[in-house]
XYZ file of C-alpha atoms in Angstrom:
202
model
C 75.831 -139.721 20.526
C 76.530 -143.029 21.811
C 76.582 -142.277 24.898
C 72.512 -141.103 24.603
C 71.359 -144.006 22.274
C 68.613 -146.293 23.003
C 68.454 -149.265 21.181
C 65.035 -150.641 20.417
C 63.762 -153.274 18.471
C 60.799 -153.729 15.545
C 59.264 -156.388 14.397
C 57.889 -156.504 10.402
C 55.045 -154.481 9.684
C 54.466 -152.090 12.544
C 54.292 -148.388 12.751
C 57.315 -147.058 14.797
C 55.315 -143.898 14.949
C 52.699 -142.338 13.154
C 51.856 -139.302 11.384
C 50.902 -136.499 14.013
C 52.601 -138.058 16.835
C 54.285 -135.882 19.258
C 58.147 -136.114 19.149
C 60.255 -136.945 21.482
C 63.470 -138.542 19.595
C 64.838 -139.143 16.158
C 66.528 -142.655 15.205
C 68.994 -144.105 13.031
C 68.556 -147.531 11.586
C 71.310 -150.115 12.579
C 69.494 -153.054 10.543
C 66.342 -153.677 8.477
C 64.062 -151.943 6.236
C 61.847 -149.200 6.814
C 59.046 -147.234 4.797
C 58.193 -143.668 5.032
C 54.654 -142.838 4.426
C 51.670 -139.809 4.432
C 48.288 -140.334 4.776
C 45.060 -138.299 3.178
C 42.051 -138.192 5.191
C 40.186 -140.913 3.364
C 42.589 -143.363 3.762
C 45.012 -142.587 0.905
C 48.580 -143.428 1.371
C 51.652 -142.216 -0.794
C 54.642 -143.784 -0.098
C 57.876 -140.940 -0.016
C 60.625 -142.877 1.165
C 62.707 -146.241 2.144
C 65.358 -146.340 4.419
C 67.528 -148.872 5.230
C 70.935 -149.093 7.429
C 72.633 -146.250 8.622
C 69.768 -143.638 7.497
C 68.298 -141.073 10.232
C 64.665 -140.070 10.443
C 62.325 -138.345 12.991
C 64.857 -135.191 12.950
C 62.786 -132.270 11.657
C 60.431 -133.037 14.979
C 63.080 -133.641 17.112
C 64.374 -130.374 15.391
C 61.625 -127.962 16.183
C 59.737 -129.762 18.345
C 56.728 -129.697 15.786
C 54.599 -133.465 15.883
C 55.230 -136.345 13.403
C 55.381 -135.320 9.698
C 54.920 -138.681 8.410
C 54.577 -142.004 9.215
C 56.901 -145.044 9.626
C 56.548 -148.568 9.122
C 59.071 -151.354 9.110
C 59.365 -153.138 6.022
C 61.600 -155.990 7.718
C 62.327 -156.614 11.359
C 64.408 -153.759 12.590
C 67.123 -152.686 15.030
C 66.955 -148.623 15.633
C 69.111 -146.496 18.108
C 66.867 -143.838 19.201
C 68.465 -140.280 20.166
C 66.187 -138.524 22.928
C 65.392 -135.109 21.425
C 66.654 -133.290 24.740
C 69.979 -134.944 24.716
C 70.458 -134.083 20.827
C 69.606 -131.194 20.948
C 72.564 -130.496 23.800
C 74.731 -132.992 22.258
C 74.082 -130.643 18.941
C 74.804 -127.575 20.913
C 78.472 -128.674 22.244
C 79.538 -130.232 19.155
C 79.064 -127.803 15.494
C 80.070 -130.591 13.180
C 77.428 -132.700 14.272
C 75.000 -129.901 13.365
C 76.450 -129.363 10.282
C 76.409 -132.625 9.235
C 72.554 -133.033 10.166
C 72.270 -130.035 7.628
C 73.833 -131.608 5.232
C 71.168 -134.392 5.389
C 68.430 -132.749 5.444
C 69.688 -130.608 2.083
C 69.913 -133.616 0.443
C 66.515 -135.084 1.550
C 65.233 -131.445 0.121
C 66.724 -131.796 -3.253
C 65.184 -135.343 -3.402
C 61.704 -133.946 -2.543
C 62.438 -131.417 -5.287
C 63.242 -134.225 -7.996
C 60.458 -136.279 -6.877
C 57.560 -133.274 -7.294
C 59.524 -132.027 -10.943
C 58.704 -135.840 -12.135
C 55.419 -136.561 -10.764
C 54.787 -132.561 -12.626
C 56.704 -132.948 -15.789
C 57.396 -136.584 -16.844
C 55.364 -139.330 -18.163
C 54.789 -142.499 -16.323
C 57.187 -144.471 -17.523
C 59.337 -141.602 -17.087
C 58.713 -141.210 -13.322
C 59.245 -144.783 -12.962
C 62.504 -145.052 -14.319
C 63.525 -142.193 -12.115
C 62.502 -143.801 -9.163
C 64.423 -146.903 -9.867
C 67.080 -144.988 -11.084
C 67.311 -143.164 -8.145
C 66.707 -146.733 -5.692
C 69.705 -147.730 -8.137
C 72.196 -145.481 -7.354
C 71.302 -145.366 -3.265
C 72.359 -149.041 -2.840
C 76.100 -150.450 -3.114
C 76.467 -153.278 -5.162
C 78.909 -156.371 -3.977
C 81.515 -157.600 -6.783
C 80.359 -160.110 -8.537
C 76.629 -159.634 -7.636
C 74.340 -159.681 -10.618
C 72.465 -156.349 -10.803
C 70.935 -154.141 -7.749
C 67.813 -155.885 -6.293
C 64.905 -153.878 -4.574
C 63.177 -155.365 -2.261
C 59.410 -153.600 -2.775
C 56.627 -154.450 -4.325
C 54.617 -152.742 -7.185
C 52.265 -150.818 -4.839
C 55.525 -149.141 -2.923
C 57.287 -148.505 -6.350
C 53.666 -146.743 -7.537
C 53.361 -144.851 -4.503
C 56.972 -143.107 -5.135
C 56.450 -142.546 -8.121
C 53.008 -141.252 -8.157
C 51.315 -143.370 -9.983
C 48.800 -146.691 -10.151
C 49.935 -150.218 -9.041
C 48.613 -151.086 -12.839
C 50.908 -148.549 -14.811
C 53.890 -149.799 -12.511
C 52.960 -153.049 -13.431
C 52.929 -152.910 -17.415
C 56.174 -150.784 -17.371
C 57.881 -153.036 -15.899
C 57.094 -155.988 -18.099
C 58.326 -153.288 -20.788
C 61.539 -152.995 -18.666
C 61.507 -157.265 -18.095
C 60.977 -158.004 -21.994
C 64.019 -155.515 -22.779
C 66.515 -157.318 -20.234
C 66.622 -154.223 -18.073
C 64.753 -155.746 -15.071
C 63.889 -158.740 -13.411
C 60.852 -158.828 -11.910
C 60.388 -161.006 -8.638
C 57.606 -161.607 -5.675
C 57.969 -158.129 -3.541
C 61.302 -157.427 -5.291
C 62.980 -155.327 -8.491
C 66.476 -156.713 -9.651
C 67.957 -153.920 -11.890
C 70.152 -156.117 -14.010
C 70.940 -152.923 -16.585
C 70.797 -149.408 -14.429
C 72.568 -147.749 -17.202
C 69.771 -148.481 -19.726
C 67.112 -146.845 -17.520
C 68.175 -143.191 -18.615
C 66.748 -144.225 -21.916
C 63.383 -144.418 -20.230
C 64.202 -141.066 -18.897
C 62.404 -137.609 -21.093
């Protein structure tokens, strides 16, 4: 895979490809931040992902050749390797655990899209906030001696995954901030008590 990389770099706040696109690579991100968004037709936008180092995205298009499912837009300035679809897809073909381990990431990406639409169906607001951070939570690894997991996204991108309004986010969390479980900061969530959030949880 190395040997067919491309690195490329991205600048904060531009789309490394949009919704629709045609494919012609998938990419794995080496540094920065990255959002993964769909659009409605009148503008809408729902947030369904972050990704940060070492994650993979544009696959499923590389995959079957379909066009974009989503968009992307760096959150931070970025450095991306970017794996031509033609030499993947070969590179895929010589070697099975390469294959097997792109299944493997793609199962787990389905099981999150499966949590994600039971909350937004099921739970309460609150509920499908906590989730989300809950979820942010246990994604990140946490230095010793670093106080709490910090998020860096604002209220909108928390609302957006968990399928709510910017306004609900925004009083749950001053729930969360009055009870010690949260800190609240500008464009970033420091989770000083993750265990706590599975009260919020029902």
């Amino acid at each position: 895979m190395a040997r067919v990389a491309v690195p490329r770099s991205y600048p904060k706040g531009v789309r490394v490809f949009h919704e629709g696109d045609t494919s012609d690579a998938c990419y794995v991100v080496r540094e920065g931040d990255l959002r993964v968004t769909r659009e409605h037709p009148d503008g809408r936008a729902i947030s369904l992902a972050t990704l940060g180092p070492r994650d993979i995205f544009g696959e499923l298009a590389m995959l079957d050749g379909g066009t974009r499912s989503a968009s992307i837009e760096t959150l931070s300035d970025c450095e991306l390797l970017a794996l031509p679809a033609n030499d993947m897809r070969r590179v895929i073909a010589d070697h099975g655990e390469i294959a097997a381990k792109l299944i493997a990431a793609l199962t787990r990406r389905l099981r999150e899209t499966n949590e994600r639409v039971a909350r937004q169906s099921f739970q309460t607001v609150p509920s499908r906030v906590a989730g989300v951070l809950l979820q942010l939570t246990a994604e990140e690894t946490v230095p010793d001696g670093r106080d709490g997991v910090t998020l860096k996204m604002n209220q909108i991108d928390l609302a957006q995954l968990a399928g709510t309004s910017r306004e609900s986010v925004s009083r749950f969390l001053a729930t969360l901030e009055r009870a010690g479980v949260v800190r609240v900061g500008r464009g970033r969530v420091t989770i000083v008590e993750p265990r706590r959030l599975r009260s919020y949880i029902f």
